[in-house]
Each structure stands twice: as structure tokens, then as C-alpha cells.
mmCIF file of C-alpha atoms and ligand atoms in Angstrom:
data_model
loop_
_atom_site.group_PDB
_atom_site.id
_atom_site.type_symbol
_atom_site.label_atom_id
_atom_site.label_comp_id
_atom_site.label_asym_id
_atom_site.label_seq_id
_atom_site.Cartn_x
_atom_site.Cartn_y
_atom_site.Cartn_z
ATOM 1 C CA UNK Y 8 0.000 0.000 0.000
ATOM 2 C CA UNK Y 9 1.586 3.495 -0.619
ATOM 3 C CA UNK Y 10 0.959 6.718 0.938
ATOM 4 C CA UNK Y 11 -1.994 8.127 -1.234
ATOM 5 C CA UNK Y 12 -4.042 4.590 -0.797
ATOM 6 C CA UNK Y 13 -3.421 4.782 2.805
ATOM 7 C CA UNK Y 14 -4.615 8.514 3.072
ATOM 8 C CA UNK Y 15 -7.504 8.025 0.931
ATOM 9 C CA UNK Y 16 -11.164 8.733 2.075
ATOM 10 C CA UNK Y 17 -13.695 6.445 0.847
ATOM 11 C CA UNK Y 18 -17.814 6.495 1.324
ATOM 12 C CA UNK Y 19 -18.632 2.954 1.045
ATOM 13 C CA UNK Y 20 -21.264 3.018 4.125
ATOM 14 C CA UNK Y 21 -22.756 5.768 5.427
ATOM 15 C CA UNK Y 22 -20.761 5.892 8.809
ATOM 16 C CA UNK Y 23 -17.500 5.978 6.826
ATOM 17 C CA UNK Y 24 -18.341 9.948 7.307
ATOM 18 C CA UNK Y 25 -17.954 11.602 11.226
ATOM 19 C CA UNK Y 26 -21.397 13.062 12.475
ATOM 20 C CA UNK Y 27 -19.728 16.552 11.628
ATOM 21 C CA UNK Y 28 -18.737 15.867 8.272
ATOM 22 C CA UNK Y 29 -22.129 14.414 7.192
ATOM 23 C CA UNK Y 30 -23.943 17.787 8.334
ATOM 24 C CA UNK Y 31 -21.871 20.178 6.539
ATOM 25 C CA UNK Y 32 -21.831 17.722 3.644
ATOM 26 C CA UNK Y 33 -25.705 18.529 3.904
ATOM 27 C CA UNK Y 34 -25.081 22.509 4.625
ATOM 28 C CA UNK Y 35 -22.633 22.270 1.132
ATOM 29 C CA UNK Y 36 -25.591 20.079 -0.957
ATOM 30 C CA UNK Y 37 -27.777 23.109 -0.506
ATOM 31 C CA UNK Y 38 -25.243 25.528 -1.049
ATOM 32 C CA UNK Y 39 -24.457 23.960 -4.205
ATOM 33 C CA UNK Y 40 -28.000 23.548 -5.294
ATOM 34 C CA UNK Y 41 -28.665 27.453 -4.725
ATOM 35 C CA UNK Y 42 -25.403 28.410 -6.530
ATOM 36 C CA UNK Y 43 -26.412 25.959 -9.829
ATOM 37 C CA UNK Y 44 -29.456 27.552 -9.429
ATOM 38 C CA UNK Y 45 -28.700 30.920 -9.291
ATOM 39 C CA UNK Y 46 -26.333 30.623 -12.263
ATOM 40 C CA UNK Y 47 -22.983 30.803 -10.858
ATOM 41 C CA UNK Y 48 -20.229 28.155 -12.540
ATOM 42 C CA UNK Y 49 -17.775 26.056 -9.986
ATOM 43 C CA UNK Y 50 -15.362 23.796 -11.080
ATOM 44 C CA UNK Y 51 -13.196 22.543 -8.589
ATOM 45 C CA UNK Y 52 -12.667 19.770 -10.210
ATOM 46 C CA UNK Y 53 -10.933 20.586 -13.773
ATOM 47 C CA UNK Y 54 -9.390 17.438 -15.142
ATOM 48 C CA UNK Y 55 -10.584 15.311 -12.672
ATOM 49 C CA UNK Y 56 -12.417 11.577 -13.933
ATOM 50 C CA UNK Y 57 -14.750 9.593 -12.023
ATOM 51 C CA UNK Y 58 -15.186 6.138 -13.517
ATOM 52 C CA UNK Y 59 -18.569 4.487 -12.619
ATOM 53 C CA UNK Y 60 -18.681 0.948 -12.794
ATOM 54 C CA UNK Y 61 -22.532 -0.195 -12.880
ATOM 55 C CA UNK Y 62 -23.008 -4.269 -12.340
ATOM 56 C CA UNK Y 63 -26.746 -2.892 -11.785
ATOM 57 C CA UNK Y 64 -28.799 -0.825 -13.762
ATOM 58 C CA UNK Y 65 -29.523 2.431 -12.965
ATOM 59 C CA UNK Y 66 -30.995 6.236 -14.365
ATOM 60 C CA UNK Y 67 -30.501 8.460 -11.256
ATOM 61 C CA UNK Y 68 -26.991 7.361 -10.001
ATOM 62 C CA UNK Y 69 -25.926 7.326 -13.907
ATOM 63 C CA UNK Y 70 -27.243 10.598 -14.632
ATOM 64 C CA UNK Y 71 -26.505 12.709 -11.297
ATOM 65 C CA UNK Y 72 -22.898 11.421 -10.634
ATOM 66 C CA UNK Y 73 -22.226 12.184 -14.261
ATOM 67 C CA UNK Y 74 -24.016 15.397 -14.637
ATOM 68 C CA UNK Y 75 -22.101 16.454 -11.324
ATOM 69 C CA UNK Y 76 -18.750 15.576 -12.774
ATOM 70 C CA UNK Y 77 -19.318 17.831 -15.458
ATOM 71 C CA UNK Y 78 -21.036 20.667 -13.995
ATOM 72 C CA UNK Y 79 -17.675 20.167 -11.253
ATOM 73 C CA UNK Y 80 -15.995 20.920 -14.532
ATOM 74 C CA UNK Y 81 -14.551 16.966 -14.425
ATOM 75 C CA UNK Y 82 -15.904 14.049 -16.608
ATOM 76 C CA UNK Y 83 -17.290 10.944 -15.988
ATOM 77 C CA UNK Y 84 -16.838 7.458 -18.009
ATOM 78 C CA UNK Y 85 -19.412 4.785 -17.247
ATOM 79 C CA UNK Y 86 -18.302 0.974 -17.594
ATOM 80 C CA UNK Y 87 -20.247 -2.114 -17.541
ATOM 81 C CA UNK Y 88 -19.395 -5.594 -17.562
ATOM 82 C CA UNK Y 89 -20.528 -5.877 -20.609
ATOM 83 C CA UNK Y 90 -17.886 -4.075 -22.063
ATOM 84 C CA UNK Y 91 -15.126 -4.290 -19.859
ATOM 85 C CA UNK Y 92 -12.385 -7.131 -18.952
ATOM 86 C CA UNK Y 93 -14.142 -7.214 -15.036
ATOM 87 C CA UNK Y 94 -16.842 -9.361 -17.385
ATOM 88 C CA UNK Y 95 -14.425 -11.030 -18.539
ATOM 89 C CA UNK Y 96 -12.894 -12.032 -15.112
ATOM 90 C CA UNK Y 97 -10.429 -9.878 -14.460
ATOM 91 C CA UNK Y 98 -9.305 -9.775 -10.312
ATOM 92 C CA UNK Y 99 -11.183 -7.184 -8.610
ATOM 93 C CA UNK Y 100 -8.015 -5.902 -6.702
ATOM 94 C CA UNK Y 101 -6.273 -6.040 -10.140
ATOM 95 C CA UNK Y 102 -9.077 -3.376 -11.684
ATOM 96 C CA UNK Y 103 -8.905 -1.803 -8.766
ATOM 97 C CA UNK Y 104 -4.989 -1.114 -9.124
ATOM 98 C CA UNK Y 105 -5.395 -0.382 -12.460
ATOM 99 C CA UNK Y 106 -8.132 2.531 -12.432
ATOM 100 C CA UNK Y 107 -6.985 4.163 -9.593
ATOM 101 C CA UNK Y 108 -3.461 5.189 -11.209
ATOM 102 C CA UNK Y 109 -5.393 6.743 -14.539
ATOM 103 C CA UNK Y 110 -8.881 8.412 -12.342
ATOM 104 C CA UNK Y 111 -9.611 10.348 -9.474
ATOM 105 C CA UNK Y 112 -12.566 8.498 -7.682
ATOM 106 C CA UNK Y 113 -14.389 5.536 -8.455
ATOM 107 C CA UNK Y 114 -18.085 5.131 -8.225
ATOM 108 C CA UNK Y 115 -19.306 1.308 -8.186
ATOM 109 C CA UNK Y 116 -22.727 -0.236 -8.127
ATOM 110 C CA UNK Y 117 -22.420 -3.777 -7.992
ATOM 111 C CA UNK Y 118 -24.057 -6.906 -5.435
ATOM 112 C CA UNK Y 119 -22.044 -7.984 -2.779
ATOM 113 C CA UNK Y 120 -20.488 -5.094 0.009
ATOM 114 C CA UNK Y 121 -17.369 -7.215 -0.334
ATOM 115 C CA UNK Y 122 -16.380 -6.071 -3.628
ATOM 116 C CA UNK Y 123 -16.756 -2.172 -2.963
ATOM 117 C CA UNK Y 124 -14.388 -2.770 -0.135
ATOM 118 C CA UNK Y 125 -12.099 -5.036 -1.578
ATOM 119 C CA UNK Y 126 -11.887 -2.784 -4.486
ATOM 120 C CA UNK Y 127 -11.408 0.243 -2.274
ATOM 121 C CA UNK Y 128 -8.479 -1.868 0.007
ATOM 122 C CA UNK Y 129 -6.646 -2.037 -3.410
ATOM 123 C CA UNK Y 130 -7.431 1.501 -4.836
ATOM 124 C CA UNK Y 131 -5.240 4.538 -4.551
ATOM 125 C CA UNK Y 132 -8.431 7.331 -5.076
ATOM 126 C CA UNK Y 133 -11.278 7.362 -3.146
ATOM 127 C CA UNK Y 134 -14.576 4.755 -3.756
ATOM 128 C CA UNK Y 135 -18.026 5.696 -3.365
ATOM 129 C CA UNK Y 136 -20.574 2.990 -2.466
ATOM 130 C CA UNK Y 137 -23.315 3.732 -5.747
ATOM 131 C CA UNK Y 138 -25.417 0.837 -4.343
ATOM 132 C CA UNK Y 139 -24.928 -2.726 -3.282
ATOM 133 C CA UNK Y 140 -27.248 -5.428 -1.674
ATOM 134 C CA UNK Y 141 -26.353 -4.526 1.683
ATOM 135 C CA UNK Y 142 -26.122 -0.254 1.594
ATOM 136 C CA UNK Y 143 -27.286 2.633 -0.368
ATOM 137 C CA UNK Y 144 -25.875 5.510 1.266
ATOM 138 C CA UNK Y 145 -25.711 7.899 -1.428
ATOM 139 C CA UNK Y 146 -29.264 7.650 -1.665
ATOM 140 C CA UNK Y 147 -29.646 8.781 2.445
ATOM 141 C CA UNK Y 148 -27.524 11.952 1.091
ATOM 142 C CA UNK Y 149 -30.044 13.329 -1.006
ATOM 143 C CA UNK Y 150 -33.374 12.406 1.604
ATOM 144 C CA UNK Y 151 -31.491 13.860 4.381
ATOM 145 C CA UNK Y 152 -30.884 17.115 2.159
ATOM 146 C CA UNK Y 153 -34.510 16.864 1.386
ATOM 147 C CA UNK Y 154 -35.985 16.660 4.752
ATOM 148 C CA UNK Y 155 -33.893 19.162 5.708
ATOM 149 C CA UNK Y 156 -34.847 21.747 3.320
ATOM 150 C CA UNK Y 157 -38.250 21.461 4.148
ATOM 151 C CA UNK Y 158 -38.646 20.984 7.681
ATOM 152 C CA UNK Y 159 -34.843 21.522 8.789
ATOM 153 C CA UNK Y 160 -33.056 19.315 11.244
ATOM 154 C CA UNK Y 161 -33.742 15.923 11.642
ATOM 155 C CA UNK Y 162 -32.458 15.150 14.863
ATOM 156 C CA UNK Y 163 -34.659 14.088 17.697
ATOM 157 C CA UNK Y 164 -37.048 13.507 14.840
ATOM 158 C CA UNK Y 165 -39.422 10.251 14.447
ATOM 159 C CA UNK Y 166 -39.294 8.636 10.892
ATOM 160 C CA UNK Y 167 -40.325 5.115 9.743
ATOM 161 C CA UNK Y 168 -39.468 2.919 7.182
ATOM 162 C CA UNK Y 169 -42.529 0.451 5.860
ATOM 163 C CA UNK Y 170 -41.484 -2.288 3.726
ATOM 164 C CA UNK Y 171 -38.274 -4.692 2.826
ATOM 165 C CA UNK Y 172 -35.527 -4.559 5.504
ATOM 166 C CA UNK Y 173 -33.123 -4.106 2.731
ATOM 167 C CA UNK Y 174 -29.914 -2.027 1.522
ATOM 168 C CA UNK Y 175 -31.710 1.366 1.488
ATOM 169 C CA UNK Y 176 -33.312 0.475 5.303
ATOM 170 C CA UNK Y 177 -29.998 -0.774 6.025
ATOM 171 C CA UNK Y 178 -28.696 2.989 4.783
ATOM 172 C CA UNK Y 179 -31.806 4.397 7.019
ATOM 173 C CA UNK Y 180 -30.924 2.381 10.064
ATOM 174 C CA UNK Y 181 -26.981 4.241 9.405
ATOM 175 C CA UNK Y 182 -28.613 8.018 9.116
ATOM 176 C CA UNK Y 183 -30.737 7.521 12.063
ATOM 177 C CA UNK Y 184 -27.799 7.025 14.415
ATOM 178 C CA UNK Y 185 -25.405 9.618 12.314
ATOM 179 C CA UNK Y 186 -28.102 11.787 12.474
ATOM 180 C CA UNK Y 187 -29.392 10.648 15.654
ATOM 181 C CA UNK Y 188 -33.285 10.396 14.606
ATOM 182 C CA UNK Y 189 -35.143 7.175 15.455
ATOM 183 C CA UNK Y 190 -36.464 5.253 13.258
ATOM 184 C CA UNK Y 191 -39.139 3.009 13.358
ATOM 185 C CA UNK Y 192 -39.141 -0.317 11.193
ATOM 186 C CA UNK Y 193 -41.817 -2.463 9.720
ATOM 187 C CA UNK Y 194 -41.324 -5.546 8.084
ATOM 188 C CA UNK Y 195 -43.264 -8.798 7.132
ATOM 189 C CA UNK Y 196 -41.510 -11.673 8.912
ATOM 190 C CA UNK Y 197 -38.729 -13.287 7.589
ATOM 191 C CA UNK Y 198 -37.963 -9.564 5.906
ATOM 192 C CA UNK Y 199 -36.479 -7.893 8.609
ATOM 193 C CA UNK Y 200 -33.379 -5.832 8.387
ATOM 194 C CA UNK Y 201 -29.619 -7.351 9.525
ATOM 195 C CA UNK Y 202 -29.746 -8.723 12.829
ATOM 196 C CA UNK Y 203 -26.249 -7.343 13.514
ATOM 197 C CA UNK Y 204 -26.853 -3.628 12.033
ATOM 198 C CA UNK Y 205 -30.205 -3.596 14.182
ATOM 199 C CA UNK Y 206 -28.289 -4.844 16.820
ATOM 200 C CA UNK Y 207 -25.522 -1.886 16.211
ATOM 201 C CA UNK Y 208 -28.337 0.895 15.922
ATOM 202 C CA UNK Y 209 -29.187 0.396 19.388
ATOM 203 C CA UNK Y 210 -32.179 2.739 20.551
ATOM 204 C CA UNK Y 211 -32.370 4.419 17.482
ATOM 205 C CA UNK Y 212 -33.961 1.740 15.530
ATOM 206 C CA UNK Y 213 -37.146 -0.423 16.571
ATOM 207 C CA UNK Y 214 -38.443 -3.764 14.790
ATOM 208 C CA UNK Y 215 -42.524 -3.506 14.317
ATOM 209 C CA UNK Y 216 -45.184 -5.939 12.363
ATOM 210 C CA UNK Y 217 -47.515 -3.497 12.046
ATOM 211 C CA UNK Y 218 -47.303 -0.336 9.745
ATOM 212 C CA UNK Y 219 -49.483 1.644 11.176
ATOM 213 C CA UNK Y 220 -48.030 1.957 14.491
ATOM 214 C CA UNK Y 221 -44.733 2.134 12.875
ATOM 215 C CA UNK Y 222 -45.699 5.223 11.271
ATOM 216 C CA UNK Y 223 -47.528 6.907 14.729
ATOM 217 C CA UNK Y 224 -46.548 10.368 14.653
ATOM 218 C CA UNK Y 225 -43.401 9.610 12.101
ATOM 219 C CA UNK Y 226 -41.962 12.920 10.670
ATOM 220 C CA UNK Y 227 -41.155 11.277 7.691
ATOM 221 C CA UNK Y 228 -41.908 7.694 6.036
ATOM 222 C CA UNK Y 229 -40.173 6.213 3.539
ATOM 223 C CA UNK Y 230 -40.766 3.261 1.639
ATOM 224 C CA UNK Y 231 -38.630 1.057 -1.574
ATOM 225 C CA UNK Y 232 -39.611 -1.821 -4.002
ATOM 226 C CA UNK Y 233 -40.647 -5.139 -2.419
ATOM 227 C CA UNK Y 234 -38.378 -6.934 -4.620
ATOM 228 C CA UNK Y 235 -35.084 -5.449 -5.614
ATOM 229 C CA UNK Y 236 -32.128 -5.947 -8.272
ATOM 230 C CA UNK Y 237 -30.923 -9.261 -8.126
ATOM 231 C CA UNK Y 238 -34.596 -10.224 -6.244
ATOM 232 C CA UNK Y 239 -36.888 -10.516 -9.804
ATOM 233 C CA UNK Y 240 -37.823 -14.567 -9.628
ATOM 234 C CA UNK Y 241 -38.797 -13.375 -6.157
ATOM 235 C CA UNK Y 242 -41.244 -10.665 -7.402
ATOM 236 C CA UNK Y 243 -44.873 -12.701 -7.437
ATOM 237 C CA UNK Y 244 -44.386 -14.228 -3.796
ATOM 238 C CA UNK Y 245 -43.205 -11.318 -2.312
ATOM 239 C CA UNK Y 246 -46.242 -9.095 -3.790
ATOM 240 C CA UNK Y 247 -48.295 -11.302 -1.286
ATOM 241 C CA UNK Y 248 -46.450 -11.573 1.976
ATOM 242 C CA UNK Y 249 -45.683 -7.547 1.277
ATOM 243 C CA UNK Y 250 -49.536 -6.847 0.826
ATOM 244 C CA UNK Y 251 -50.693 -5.301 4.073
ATOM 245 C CA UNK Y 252 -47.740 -2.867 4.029
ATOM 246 C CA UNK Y 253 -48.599 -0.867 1.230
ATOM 247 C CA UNK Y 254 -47.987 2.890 2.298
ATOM 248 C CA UNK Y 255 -51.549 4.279 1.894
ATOM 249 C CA UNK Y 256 -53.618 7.412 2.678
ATOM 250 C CA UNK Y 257 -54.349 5.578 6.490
ATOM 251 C CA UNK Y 258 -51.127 4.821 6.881
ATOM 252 C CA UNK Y 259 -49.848 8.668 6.283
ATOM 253 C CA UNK Y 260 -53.132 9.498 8.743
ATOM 254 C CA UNK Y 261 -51.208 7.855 11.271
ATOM 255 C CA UNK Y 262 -48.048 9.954 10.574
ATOM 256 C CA UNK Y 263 -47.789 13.737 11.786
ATOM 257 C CA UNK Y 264 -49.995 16.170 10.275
ATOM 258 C CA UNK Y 265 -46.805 17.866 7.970
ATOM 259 C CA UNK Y 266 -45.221 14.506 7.529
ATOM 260 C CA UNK Y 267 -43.308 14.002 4.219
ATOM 261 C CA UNK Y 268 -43.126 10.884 2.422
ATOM 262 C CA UNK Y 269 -40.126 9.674 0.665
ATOM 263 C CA UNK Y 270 -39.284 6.724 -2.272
ATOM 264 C CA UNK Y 271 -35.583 6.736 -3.574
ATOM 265 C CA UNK Y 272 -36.987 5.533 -6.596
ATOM 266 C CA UNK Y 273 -37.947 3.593 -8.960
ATOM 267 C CA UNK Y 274 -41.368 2.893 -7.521
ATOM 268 C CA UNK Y 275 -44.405 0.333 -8.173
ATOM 269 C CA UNK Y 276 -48.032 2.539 -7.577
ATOM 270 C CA UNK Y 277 -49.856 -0.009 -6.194
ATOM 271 C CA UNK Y 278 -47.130 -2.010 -4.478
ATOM 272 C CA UNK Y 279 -45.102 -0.359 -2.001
ATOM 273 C CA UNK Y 280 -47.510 3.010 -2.200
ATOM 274 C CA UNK Y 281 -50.289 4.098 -3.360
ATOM 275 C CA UNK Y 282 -51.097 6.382 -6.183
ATOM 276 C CA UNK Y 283 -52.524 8.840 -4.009
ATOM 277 C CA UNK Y 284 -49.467 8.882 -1.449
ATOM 278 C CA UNK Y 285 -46.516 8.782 -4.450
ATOM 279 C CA UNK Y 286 -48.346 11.395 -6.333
ATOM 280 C CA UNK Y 287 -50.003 13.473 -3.218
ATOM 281 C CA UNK Y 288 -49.453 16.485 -1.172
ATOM 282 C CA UNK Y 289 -46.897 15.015 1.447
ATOM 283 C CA UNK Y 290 -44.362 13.070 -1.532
ATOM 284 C CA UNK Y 291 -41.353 14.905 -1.706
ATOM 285 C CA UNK Y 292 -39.693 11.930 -4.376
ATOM 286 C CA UNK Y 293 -39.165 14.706 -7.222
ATOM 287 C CA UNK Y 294 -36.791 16.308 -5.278
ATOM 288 C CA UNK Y 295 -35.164 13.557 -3.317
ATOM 289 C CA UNK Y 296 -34.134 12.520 -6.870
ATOM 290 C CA UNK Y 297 -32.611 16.086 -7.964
ATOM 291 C CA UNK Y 298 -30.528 16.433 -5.043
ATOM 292 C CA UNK Y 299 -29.407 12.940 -5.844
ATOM 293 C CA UNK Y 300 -27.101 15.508 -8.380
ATOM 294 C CA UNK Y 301 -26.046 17.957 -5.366
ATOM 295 C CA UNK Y 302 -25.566 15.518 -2.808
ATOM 296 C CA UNK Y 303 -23.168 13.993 -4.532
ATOM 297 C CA UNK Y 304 -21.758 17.322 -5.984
ATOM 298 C CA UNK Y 305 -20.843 17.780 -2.460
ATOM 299 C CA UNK Y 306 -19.841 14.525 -1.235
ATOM 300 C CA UNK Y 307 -17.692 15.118 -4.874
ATOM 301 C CA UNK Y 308 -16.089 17.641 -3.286
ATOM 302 C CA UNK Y 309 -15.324 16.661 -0.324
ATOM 303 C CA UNK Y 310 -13.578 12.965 -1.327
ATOM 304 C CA UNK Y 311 -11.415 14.259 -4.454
ATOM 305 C CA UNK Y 312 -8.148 16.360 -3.351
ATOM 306 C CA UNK Y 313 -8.306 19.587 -5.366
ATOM 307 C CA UNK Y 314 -5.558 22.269 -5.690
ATOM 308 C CA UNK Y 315 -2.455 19.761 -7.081
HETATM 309 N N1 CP F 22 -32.595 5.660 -6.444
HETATM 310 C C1 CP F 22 -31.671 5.181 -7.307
HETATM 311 O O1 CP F 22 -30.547 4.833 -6.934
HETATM 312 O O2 CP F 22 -32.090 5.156 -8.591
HETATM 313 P P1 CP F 22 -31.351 4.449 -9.812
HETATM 314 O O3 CP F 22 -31.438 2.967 -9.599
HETATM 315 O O4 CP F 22 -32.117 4.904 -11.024
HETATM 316 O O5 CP F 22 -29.919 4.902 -9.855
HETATM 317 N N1 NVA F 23 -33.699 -1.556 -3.079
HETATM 318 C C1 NVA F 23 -33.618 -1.151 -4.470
HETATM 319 C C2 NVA F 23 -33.129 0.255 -4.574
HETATM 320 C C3 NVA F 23 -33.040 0.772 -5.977
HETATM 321 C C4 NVA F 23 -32.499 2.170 -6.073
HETATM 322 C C5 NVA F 23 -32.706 -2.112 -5.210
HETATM 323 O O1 NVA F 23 -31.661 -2.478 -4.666
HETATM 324 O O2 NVA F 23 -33.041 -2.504 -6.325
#
């Protein structure tokens, strides 16, 4: 390992960031989005590349991380398996070694947790976690720059998460102690989050059945697909045991009055939520998804080294 691997930040879980960092990575996500939007360039990041492996599909990852690149004034060069030599079998550590001496950060979206980190143990730039079976932490960027533009801090905050115990509840479970919120879980048996990572939330994270008294009073509830990448075959069984914890008008009822609801996307209306929730007053999903892009402008920013 030389110097620059050993110095190098990567984000491949959401508590590979310090309580501190992850709220002025927030503060800078909406500092960002008001200086796009009021017209004034920034690129930090002249001559910089991020290369974005996918091993999953994707539209918002693809699109934000390489929109941000370029509006950083960097570039972005998406590979897939398809048409790359990691298809073909090439050693994980080996691609890993490889890209790091020609880019600046690697993005990777791929199955198991074990590759992003044995990629990043091998890499000297940092990796960013773009989505694996166990995390989605990028995603927990954007909602926690969402909920705090419209209702400010979450700390000391209810929220609950109705649905699959799965990599973006998994991310959840992370903000709720990073942010220190609680969060309140409810799963169909046998679909319950990581026994260790509940175990590791401690207080901030209860196990319910029933998702209407995990969303009593919730500031915020948040729901994904029943069945995710990798889980198709699943699909048709799942659709039944997932049935009763479809995020409906009575469920929001049971939420505060001004309570928002969040999806990171791509969503079934008439699975997970209802048309009327997904397309109502309390969603907030259009702009979860936009500050996918200044999230990650910002998390960008603070994982590449600038100034050499
Ligand atoms: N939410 C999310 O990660 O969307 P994509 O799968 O389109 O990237
Ligand atoms: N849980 C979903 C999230 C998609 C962004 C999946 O892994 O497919």
C-alpha cells in the first residue's frame, strides 16, 4: 500500500463519514444547489475523472454522478461488464490497481459489500458505495438534504421505514444514528433488516409488524420496491407476503400532520404506495431525486483532493 491509498477517504457506508462531516456535507448540498441555481459556474474539479462501474442498472446514479462531474468541470466514463475485462474475469483488486493510477474516484454499483471494499483496500483514489445489496448511502444523502430543506433538522425527529428490511433500510438504520433520529421499522416476517446492524443501531432503531403503528406520529416515512435488483424470480411471492404494508392514505393518517413521504426511486403505484401517497401532497420523491445531483456534488467535493 503506498501513501496516497493509505490517506484516501472512501464512502462505502454511510458511517465511513464523522457526524460533523455528514452535516456540513448537507449545509454544502444546498449551497451547491442554490449556486447551480442561481447561475454561478464552480469547477473545482478541472481534469478530474470519475469512472462508474454499474453491475446494476440504474438512471438516477448514472445521470446525477455524471451530470455532477461535469457541472464540477470533471468528466465521468461509465463501464459495464458488458464491455469491460471485469466481465471477462479480471481480479477485482487487479481493476482496482489499475483505475486508480489513470482516475480520481471511483463510483461502483455492484451486489455484494465485499467487492466495494475489496476494491477500495486495493485503490489509490477514493470509492463511493453507488449501491450494493447490503447499503445505499448515497441515496440517504439526497433524503437527508430533502428533509432538511423542508422541515430543517432531523435530529430528535421520528421517521419510519414500511417495507423490505433491505440495503436502502440498512442505509436508514446508518442516518438515524449519524443523524441521531429514530427510526421506526416495519417488516413482514422473515424480511427484517440485519440482525447485527439492528443490533448496532441500538435505541435508534425499533423492529414492528404493524405499519401503522410504525408510522404513529413519524416525521417522515419512507418506503422502496418489495423486490429489488438481483430479487426478480422473487417478485410474485413477495407481492403477497408484502400486501398489508402498502404505504396508503391511512397509513400517512397515522403519521404527523406535515409529515413528508419519501421513495428513492424507482417505484411500483400499487405495491409499495399508493397512487394517491406517491403522487399526493406530502411526496417529496421529485426532489429527493434532484438532489441525488447535489448531494453527490458535495460529497464530490469533499472525497477528491483539489488544488495539485
Ligand atoms: N434511487 C436510485 O438509486 O435510482 P437508480 O437505480 O435509477 O440509480
Ligand atoms: N432496493 C432497491 C433500490 C433501488 C435504487 C434495489 O436495490 O433494487
Amino acid at each position: 500500500m503506498d501513501a496516497r491509498q493509505s490517506q484516501c477517504r472512501h464512502f462505502l457506508t454511510l458511517l465511513d463519514l464523522h457526524e460533523d462531516e455528514a452535516l456540513a456535507l448537507i449545509d454544502r448540498a444546498i449551497e451547491l444547489k442554490q449556486m447551480l441555481k442561481a447561475g454561478r459556474g464552480y469547477r473545482p474539479l478541472l481534469q478530474r475523472t470519475l469512472a462508474m462501474i454499474f453491475e446494476k442498472a440504474s438512471t438516477r446514479t448514472r445521470v446525477s454522478f455524471e451530470t455532477g462531474m461535469a457541472q464540477l468541470g470533471g468528466h465521468a466514463i461509465f463501464l459495464s461488464p458488458r464491455d469491460t475485462q471485469l466481465g471477462r474475469g479480471e481480479p477485482i483488486e487487479d481493476s482496482a490497481r489499475v483505475l486508480s493510477r489513470m482516475v480520481d474516484a471511483v463510483m461502483i454499483r455492484t451486489f455484494k459489500q465485499e467487492t466495494v471494499e475489496r476494491f477500495a483496500a486495493h485503490s489509490q483514489v477514493p470509492v463511493i458505495n453507488g449501491l450494493t445489496d447490503l447499503y445505499h448511502p448515497c441515496q440517504l444523502l439526497a433524503d437527508m438534504q430533502t428533509f432538511k430543506e423542508h422541515r430543517g433538522e432531523i435530529r430528535g425527529r421520528r421517521a419510519a421505514w414500511i417495507g423490505d428490511g433491505n440495503n436502502m433500510c440498512h442505509s436508514f438504520m446508518e442516518a438515524a444514528q449519524l443523524f441521531d433520529f429514530e427510526l421506526r421499522i416495519a417488516c413482514p416476517k422473515g424480511f427484517e433488516p440485519d440482525a447485527g446492524l439492528l443490533r448496532a443501531a441500538g435505541d435508534r432503531c425499533t423492529l414492528f409488524r404493524d405499519p401503522f403503528e410504525a408510522a404513529d406520529g413519524a416525521h417522515l416515512v419512507s418506503t422502496d420496491v418489495w423486490a429489488s435488483m438481483g430479487q426478480e424470480d422473487e417478485q410474485v411471492r413477495r407481492r403477497r407476503l408484502f400486501a398489508p404494508f402498502q404505504v396508503t392514505n391511512e397509513v400517512m393518517a397515522r403519521a404527523a400532520d406535515d409529515a413528508l413521504f419519501m421513495h428513492c426511486l424507482p417505484a411500483h403505484r400499487g405495491e409499495e404506495v399508493s397512487a394517491s401517497v406517491i403522487d399526493g401532497r406530502q411526496s417529496v420523491v421529485w426532489e429527493q431525486a434532484e438532489n441525488r445531483l447535489h448531494a453527490q456534488k458535495a460529497l464530490l467535493e469533499f472525497l477528491i483532493p483539489t488544488g495539485c
